[in-house]
Short mmCIF file of C-alpha atoms and ligand atoms in Angstrom, two decimals:
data_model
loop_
_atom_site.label_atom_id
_atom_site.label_comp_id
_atom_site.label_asym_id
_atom_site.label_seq_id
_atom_site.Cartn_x
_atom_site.Cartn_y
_atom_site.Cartn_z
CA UNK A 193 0.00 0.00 0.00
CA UNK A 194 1.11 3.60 -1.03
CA UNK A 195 1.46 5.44 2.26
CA UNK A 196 -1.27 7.55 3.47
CA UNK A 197 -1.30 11.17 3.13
CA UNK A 198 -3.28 13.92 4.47
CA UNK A 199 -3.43 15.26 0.68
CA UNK A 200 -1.35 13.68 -1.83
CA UNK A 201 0.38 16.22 -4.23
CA UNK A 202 2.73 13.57 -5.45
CA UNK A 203 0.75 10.95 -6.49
CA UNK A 204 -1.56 13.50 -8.17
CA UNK A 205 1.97 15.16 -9.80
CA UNK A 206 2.86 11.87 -11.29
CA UNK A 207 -0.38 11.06 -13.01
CA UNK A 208 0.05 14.78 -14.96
CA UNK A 209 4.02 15.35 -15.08
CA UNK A 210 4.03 15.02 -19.08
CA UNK A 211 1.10 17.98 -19.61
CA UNK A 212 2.88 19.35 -16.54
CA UNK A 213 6.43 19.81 -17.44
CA UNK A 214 5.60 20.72 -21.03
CA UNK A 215 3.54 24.09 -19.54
CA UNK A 216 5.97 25.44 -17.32
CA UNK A 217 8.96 24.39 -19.69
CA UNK A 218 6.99 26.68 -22.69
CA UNK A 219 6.69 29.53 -19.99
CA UNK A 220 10.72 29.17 -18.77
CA UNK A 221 11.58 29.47 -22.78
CA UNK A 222 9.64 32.94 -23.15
CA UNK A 223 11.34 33.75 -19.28
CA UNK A 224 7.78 35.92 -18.70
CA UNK A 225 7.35 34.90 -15.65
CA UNK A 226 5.24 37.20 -13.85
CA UNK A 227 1.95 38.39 -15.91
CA UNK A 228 2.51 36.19 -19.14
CA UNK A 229 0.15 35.54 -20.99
CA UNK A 230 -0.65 32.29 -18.87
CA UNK A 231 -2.30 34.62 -16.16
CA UNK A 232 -4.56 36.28 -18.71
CA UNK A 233 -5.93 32.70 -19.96
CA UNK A 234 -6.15 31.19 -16.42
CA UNK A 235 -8.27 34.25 -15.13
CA UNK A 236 -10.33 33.98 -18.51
CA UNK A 237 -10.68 30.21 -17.79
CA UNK A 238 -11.59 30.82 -13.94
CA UNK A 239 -14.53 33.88 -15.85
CA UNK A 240 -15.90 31.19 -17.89
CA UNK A 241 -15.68 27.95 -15.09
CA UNK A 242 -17.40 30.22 -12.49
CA UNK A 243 -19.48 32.82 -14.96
CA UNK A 244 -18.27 35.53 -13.64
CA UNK A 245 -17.27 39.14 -15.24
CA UNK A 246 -13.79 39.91 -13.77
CA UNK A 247 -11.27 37.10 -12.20
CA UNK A 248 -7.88 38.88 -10.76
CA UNK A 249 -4.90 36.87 -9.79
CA UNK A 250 -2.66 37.72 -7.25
CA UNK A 251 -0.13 36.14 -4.90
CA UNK A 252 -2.15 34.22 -2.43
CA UNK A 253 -5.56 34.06 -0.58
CA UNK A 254 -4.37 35.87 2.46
CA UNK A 255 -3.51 38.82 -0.07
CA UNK A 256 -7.01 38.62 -1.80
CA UNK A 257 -8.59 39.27 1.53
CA UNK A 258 -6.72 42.20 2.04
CA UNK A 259 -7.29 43.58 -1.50
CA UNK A 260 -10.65 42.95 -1.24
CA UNK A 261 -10.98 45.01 1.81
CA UNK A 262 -8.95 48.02 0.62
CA UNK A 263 -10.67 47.84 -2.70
CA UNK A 264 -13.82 49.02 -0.41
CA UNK A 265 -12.30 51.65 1.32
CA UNK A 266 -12.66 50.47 4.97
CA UNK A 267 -11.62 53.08 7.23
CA UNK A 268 -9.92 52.09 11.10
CA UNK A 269 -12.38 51.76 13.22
CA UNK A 270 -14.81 49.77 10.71
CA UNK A 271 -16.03 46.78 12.21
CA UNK A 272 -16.01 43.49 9.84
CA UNK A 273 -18.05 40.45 10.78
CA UNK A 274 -16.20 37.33 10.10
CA UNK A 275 -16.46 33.60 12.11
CA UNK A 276 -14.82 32.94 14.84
CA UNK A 277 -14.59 28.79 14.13
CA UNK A 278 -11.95 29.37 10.96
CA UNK A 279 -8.48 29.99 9.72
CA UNK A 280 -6.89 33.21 10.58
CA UNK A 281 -6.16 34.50 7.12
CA UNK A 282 -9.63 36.54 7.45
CA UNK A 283 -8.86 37.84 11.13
CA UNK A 284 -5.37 38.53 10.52
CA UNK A 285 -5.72 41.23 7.59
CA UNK A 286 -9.07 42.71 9.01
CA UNK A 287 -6.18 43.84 11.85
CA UNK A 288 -3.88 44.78 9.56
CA UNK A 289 -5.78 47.57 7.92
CA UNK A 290 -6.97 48.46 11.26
CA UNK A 291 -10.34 47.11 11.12
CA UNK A 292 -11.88 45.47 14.15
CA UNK A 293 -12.77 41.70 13.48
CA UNK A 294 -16.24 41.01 14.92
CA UNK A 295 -16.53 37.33 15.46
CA UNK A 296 -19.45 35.38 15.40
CA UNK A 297 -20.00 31.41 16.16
CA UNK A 298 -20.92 29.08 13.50
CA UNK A 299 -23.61 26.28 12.80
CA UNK A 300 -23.33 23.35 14.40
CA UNK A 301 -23.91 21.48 11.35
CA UNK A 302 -22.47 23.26 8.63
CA UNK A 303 -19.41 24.72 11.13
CA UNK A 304 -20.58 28.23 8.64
CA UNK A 305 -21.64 31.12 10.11
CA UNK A 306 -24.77 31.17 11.98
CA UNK A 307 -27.01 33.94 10.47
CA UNK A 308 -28.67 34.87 14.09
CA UNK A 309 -25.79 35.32 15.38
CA UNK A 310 -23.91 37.32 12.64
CA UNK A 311 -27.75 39.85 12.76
CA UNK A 312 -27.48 39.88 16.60
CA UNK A 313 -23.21 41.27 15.55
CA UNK A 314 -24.54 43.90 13.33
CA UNK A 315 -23.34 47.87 14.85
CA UNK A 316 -23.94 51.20 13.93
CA UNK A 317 -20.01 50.49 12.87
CA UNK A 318 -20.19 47.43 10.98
CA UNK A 319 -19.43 47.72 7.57
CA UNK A 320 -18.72 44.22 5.95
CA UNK A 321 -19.03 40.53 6.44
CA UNK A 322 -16.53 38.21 5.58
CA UNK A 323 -18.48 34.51 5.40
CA UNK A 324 -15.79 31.57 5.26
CA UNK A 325 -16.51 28.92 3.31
CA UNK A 326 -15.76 26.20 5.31
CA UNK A 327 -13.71 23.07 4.61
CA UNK A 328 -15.91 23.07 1.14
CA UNK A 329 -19.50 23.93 1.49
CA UNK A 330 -21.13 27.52 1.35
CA UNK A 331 -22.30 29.21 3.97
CA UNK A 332 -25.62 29.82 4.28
CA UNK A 333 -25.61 33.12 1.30
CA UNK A 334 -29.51 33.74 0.82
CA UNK A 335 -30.10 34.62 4.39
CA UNK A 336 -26.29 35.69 4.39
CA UNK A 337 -27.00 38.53 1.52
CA UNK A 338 -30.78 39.51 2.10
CA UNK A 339 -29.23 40.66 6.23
CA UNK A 340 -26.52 42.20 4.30
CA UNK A 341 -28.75 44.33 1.81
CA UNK A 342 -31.40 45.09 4.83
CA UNK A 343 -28.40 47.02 6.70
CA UNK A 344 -25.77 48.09 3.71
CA UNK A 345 -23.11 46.01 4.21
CA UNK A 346 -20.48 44.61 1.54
CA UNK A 347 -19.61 40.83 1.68
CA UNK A 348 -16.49 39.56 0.85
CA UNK A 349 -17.05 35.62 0.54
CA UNK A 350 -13.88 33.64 0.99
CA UNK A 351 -13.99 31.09 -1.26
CA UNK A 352 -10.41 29.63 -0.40
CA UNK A 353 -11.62 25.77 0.69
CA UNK A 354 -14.83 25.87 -1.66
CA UNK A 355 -13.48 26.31 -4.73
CA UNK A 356 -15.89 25.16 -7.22
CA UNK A 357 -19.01 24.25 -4.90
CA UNK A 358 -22.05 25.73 -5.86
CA UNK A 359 -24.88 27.38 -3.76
CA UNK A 360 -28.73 27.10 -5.00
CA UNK A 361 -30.85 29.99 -4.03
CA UNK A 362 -34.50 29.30 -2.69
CA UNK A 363 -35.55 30.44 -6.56
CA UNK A 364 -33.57 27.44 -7.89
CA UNK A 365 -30.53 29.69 -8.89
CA UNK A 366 -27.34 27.98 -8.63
CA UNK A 367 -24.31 30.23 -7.81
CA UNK A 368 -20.03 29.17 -7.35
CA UNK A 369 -18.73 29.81 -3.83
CA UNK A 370 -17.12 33.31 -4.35
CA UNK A 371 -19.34 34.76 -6.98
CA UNK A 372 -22.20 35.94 -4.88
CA UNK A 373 -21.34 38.71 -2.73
CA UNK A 374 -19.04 42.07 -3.38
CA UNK A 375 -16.23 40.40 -4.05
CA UNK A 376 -14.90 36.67 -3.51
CA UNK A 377 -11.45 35.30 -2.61
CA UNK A 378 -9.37 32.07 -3.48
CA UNK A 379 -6.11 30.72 -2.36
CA UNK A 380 -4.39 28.48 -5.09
CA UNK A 381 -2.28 26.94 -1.77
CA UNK A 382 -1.21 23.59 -2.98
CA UNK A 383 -3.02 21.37 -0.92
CA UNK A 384 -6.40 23.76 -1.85
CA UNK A 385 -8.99 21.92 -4.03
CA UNK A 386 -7.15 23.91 -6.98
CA UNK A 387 -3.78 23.99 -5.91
CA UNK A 388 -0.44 24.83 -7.98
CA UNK A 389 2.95 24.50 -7.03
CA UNK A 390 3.69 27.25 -4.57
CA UNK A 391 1.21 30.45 -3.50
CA UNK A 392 -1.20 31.76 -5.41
CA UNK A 393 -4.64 33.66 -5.14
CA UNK A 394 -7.42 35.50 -6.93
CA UNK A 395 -10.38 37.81 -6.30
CA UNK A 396 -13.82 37.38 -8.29
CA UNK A 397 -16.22 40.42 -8.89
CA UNK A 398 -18.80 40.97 -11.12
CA UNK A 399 -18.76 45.09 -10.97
CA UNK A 400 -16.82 46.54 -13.44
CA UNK A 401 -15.27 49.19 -11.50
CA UNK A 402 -14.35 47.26 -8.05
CA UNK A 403 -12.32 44.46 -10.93
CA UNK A 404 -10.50 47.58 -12.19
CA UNK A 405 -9.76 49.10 -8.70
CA UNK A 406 -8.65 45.34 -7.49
CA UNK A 407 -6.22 44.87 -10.54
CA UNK A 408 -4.66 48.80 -9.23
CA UNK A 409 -3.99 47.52 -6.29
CA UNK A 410 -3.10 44.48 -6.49
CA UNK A 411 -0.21 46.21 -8.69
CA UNK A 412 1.24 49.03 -6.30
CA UNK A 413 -1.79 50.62 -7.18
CA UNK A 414 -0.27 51.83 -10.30
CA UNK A 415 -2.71 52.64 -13.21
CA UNK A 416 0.02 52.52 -15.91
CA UNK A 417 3.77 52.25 -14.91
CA UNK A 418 5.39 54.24 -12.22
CA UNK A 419 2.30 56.39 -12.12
CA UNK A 420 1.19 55.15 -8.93
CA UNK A 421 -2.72 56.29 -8.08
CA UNK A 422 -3.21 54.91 -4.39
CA UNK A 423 -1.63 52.89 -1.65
CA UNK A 424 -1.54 49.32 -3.12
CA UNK A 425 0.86 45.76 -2.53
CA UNK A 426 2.55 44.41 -4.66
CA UNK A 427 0.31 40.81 -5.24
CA UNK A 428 1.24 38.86 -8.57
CA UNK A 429 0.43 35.52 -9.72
CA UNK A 430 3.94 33.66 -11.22
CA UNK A 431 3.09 32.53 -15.06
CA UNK A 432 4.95 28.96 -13.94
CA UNK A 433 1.61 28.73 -11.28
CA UNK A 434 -0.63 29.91 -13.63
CA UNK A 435 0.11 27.43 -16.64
CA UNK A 436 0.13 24.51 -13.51
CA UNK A 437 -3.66 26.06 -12.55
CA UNK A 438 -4.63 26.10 -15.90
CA UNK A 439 -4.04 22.12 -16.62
CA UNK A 440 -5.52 21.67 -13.14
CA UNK A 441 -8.40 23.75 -13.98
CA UNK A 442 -9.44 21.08 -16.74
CA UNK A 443 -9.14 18.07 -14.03
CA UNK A 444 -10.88 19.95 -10.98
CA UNK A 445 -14.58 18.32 -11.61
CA UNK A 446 -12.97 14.92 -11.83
CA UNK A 447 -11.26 15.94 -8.51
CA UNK A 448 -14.55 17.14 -6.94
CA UNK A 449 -15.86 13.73 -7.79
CA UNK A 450 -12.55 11.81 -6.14
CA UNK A 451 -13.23 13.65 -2.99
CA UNK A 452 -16.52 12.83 -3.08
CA UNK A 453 -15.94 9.29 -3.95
CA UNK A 454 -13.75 8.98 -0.22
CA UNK A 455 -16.39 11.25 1.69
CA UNK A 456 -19.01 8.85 0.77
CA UNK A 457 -16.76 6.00 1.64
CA UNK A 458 -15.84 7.61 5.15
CA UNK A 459 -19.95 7.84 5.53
CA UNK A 460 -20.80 4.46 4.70
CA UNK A 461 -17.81 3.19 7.28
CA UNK A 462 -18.94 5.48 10.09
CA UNK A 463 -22.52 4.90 9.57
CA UNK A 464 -24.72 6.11 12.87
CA UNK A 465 -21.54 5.05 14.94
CA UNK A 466 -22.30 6.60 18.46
CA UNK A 467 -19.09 8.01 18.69
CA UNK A 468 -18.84 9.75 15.48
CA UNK A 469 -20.82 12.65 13.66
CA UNK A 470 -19.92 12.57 9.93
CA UNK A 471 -19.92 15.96 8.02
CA UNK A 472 -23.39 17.33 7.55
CA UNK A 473 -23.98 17.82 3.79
CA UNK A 474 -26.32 20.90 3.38
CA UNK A 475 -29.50 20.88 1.03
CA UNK A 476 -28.49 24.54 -0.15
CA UNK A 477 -24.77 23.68 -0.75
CA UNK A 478 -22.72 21.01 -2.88
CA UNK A 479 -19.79 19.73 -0.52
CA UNK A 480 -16.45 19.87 -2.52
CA UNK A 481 -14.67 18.29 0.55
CA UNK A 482 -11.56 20.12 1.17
CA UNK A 483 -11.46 18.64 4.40
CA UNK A 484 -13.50 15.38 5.97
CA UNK A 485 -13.95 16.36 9.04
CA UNK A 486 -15.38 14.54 11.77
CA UNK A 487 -16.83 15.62 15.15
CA UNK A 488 -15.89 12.88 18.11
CA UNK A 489 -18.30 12.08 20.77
CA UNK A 490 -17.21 11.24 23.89
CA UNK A 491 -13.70 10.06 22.88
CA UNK A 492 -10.31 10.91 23.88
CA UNK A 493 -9.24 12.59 20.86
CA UNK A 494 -5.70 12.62 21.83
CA UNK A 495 -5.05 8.92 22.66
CA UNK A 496 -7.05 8.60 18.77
CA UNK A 497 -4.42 10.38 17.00
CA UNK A 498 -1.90 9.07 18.86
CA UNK A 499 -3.09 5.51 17.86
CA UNK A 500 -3.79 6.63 14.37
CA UNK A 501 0.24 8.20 14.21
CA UNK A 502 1.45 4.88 15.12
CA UNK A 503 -0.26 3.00 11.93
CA UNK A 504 1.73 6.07 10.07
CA UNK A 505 -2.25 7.79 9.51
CA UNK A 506 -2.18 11.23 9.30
CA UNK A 507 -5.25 13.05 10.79
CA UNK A 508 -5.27 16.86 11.62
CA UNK A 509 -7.30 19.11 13.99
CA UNK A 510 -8.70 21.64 12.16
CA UNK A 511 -8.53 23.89 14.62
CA UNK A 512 -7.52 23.94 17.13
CA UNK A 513 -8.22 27.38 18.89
CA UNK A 514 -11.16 29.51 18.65
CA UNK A 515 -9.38 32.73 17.17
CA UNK A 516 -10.70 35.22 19.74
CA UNK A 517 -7.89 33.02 21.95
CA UNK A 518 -5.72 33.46 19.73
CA UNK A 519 -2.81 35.24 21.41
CA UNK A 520 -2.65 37.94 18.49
CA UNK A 521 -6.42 38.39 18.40
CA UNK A 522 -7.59 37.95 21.75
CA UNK A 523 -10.43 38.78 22.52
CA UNK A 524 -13.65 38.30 25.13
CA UNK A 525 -16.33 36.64 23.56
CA UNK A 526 -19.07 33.17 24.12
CA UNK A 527 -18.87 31.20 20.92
CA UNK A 528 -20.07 28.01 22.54
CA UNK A 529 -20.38 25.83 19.41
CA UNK A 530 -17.01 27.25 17.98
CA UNK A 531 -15.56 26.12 21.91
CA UNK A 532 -16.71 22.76 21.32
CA UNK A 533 -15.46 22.05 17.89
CA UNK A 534 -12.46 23.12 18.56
CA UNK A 535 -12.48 20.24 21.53
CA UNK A 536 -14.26 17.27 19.67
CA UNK A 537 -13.16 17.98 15.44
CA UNK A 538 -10.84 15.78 13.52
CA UNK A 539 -10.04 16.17 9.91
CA UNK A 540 -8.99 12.64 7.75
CA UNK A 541 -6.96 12.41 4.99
CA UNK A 542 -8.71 13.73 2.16
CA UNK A 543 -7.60 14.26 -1.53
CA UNK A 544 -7.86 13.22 -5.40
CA UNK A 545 -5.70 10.14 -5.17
CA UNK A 546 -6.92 7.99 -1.91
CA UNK A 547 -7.48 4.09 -2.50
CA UNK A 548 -9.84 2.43 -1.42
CA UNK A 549 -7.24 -0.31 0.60
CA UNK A 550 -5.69 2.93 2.17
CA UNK A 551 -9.89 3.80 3.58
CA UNK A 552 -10.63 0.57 4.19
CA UNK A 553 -7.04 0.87 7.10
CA UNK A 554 -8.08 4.52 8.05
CA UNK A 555 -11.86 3.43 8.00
CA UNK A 556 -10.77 0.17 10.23
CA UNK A 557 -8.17 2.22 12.71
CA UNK A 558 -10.88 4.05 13.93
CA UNK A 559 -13.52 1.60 14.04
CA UNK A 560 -11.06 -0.33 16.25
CA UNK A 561 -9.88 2.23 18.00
CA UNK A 562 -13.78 3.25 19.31
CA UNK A 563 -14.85 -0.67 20.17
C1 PLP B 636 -5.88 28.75 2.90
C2 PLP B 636 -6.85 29.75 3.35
C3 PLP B 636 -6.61 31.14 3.24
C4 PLP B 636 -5.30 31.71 2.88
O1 PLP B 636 -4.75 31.35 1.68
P1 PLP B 636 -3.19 31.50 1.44
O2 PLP B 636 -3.08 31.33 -0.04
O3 PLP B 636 -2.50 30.45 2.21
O4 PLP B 636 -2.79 32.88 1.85
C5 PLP B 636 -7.62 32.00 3.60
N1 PLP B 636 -8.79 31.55 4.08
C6 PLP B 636 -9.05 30.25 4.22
C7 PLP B 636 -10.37 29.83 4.75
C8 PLP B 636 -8.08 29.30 3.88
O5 PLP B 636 -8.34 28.00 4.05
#
C-alpha cells in the first residue's frame, strides 16, 4: 500500500508530469514569468468555469482578503463580521488595515456562520461581512446577503476551501462559492482543491469598476507604470503557477468527484456510529470536501491520534483554537459551538488520489480504535 497522506500532491503530480512539465517548460523558454500571458488565460478560464465578469490573480488568498478590503475603502475603526470557528487568514488582515474583526460562532452542522448570530453582531459600525466557506461547502448566502442588503453592508465571501461548490438559491438559482457577494477570494495553496505548485490567489467580482480598482492595487496601485494612483501591494500571480492552474483547472470536476468518492466511503464506514458525527452535507450547498472532518463524541481525541500516528495515519485538527484566543487576536467573547469544535473535530486524509485499501485501514483504525 502507497502510504497515506493527508493530501497527496505527489501521487496527483505523477499522473500529470508530461502535460505538466511541457507548460511550465513553454513559460521558462519565453522567461515571462510574472503576468505572461498564462495569467490572462487562467483568469479567462476561472470567468468562464465560475461565470463571472472579472477574475484577478494575485499572490495568495491571504492577499485577496486584504485587497478585497482596501478595494472598499474600509476606514480604522470599521467593524467586519467574520467567524470565529476558521483559519486566521480573514482575522489577521481585518487587523492589519486596522479594522476590528467582529466574530461570530458558527452552525453546528455546517461549522458556517450562523445567520442569528452574525444579525445579533450587526453595529452602527459594521461595515462588511466576511463569510468563510468552510472546509468546502457555502455558507448559508440567501439569508447571508438579504441581512446584508437590509443594513448596507459589503460581503467579501472567501472562497479559499470551496473552490468550485455551488450554492442554490431558494428560486432554484445555482451560484459558485465566491461569486455571490461584493467580491470573492481564493487561495491556489497547494493542498487547496485547486492547488499549484507554490502560493497563489485571486479575487472574483462581477462590478466593473471594483475588478479595475482590485487589478490597481493588487499592482502598487499603479494605473500605468510608475504612475502610482493609491496605496496598493505588490500581489502577482507567477506565469509557472498559472500554466500549472490552468491544466488543473481542466481536471478539478474529476477531482470534486474523487473527494466525493472517499467522503461517501468515510460515511458508509462510520454509519450512525455513536461516537462519530460525519460531516453534515447541506440541502443549499454542494460539498467539494476540502477537508473530511469529523466531530468525536465522547472520545479521547488525543489517545485517537496518537493511535492513528502509530499505523503512520495522518489526521489533523482543524482547529484547534477559537481565534478570539488566539494570542494575536484575543479577545472576550461566548462562541459556545465554535468552543466545542475546537475540543471534539478531527479532519482525515482527504484528496484526489486515496485508494480504497488505504480507507478501508483509516476506516478500520478508527472503528477499532472506538470498540
Ligand atoms: C488557505 C486559506 C486562506 C489563505 O490562503 P493563502 O493562499 O495560504 O494565503 C484564507 N482563508 C481560508 C479559509 C483558507 O483556508
Amino acid at each position: 500500500m502507497k502510504p497515506i497522506r493527508m493530501v497527496d500532491l505527489v501521487t496527483q503530480y505523477e499522473k500529470m508530469k508530461p502535460e505538466i512539465d511541457t507548460a511550465m517548460a513553454d513559460v521558462m523558454k519565453t522567461a515571462a514569468f510574472i503576468k505572461g500571458p498564462e495569467v490572462k488565460t487562467l483568469e479567462q478560464n476561472l470567468e468562464q468555469y465560475l461565470n463571472i465578469k472579472h477574475v484577478v490573480a494575485c499572490a495568495n488568498g491571504t492577499d485577496a482578503l486584504q485587497i478585497a478590503l482596501m478595494a472598499l475603502e474600509l476606514k480604522p475603526g470599521d467593524e467586519v463580521i467574520t467567524p470565529c470557528f476558521s483559519y486566521a487568514a480573514s482575522c489577521e488582515v481585518i487587523l492589519l488595515l486596522k479594522l476590528i474583526p467582529v466574530f461570530v460562532d458558527v452552525n453546528p452542522f455546517t461549522f458556517n456562520m450562523d445567520i442569528e448570530a452574525t444579525r445579533n453582531a450587526i453595529t452602527a459600525k459594521t461595515k462588511a461581512i466576511i463569510p468563510v466557506h468552510l472546509f468546502g461547502q457555502c455558507a448559508d448566502m440567501e439569508p447571508l446577503l438579504n441581512l446584508a442588503r437590509e443594513h448596507h453592508l459589503w460581503v467579501i465571501e472567501d472562497a479559499a476551501q470551496s473552490m468550485g461548490a455551488s450554492y442554490t438559491f431558494g428560486d432554484g438559482s445555482v451560484a459558485h462559492a465566491g461569486t455571490m457577494g461584493i467580491i470573492g477570494t481564493t487561495s491556489f495553496f497547494p493542498s487547496k482543491n485547486l492547488g499549484c505548485f507554490g502560493d497563489g490567489g485571486a479575487l472574483f467580482t462581477n462590478d466593473d469598476a471594483m475588478a479595475h480598482k482590485i487589478r490597481r492595487i493588487a499592482n502598487h496601485g499603479q494605473s500605468k507604470p510608475y504612475f502610482h494612483d493609491e496605496i496598493g501591494v505588490n500581489s502577482r500571480l507567477d506565469s509557472i503557477q498559472a500554466a500549472v492552474l490552468n491544466i488543473k483547472l481542466k481536471k478539478l470536476e474529476g477531482y470534486h468527484t474523487a473527494r466525493k468518492k472517499a467522503a461517501d466511503y468515510y460515511d458508509q464506514a462510520f454509519f450512525n456510529h455513536k461516537n462519530i458525527v460525519t460531516p453534515f452535507r447541506s440541502a443549499c450547498s454542494t460539498h467539494v470536501f476540502h477537508q473530511y472532518s469529523l466531530q468525536l463524541i465522547d472520545t479521547n481525541r488525543e489517545a485517537l491520534i496518537r493511535m492513528l500516528d502509530s499505523k503512520q495515519i495522518p489526521s489533523t485538527i482543524y482547529y484547534p483554537i477559537p481565534l478570539n484566543e488566539q494570542k494575536a487576536y484575543l479577545q472576550e467573547g461566548n462562541y459556545p459551538v465554535t468552543s466545542s469544535l475546537c475540543k471534539t473535530v478531527l479532519s482525515l486524509p482527504m484528496h484526489t488520489e486515496l485508494e480504497e485499501e488505504q480507507l478501508e485501514m483509516i476506516t478500520h483504525t478508527i472503528l477499532d480504535f472506538l470498540k
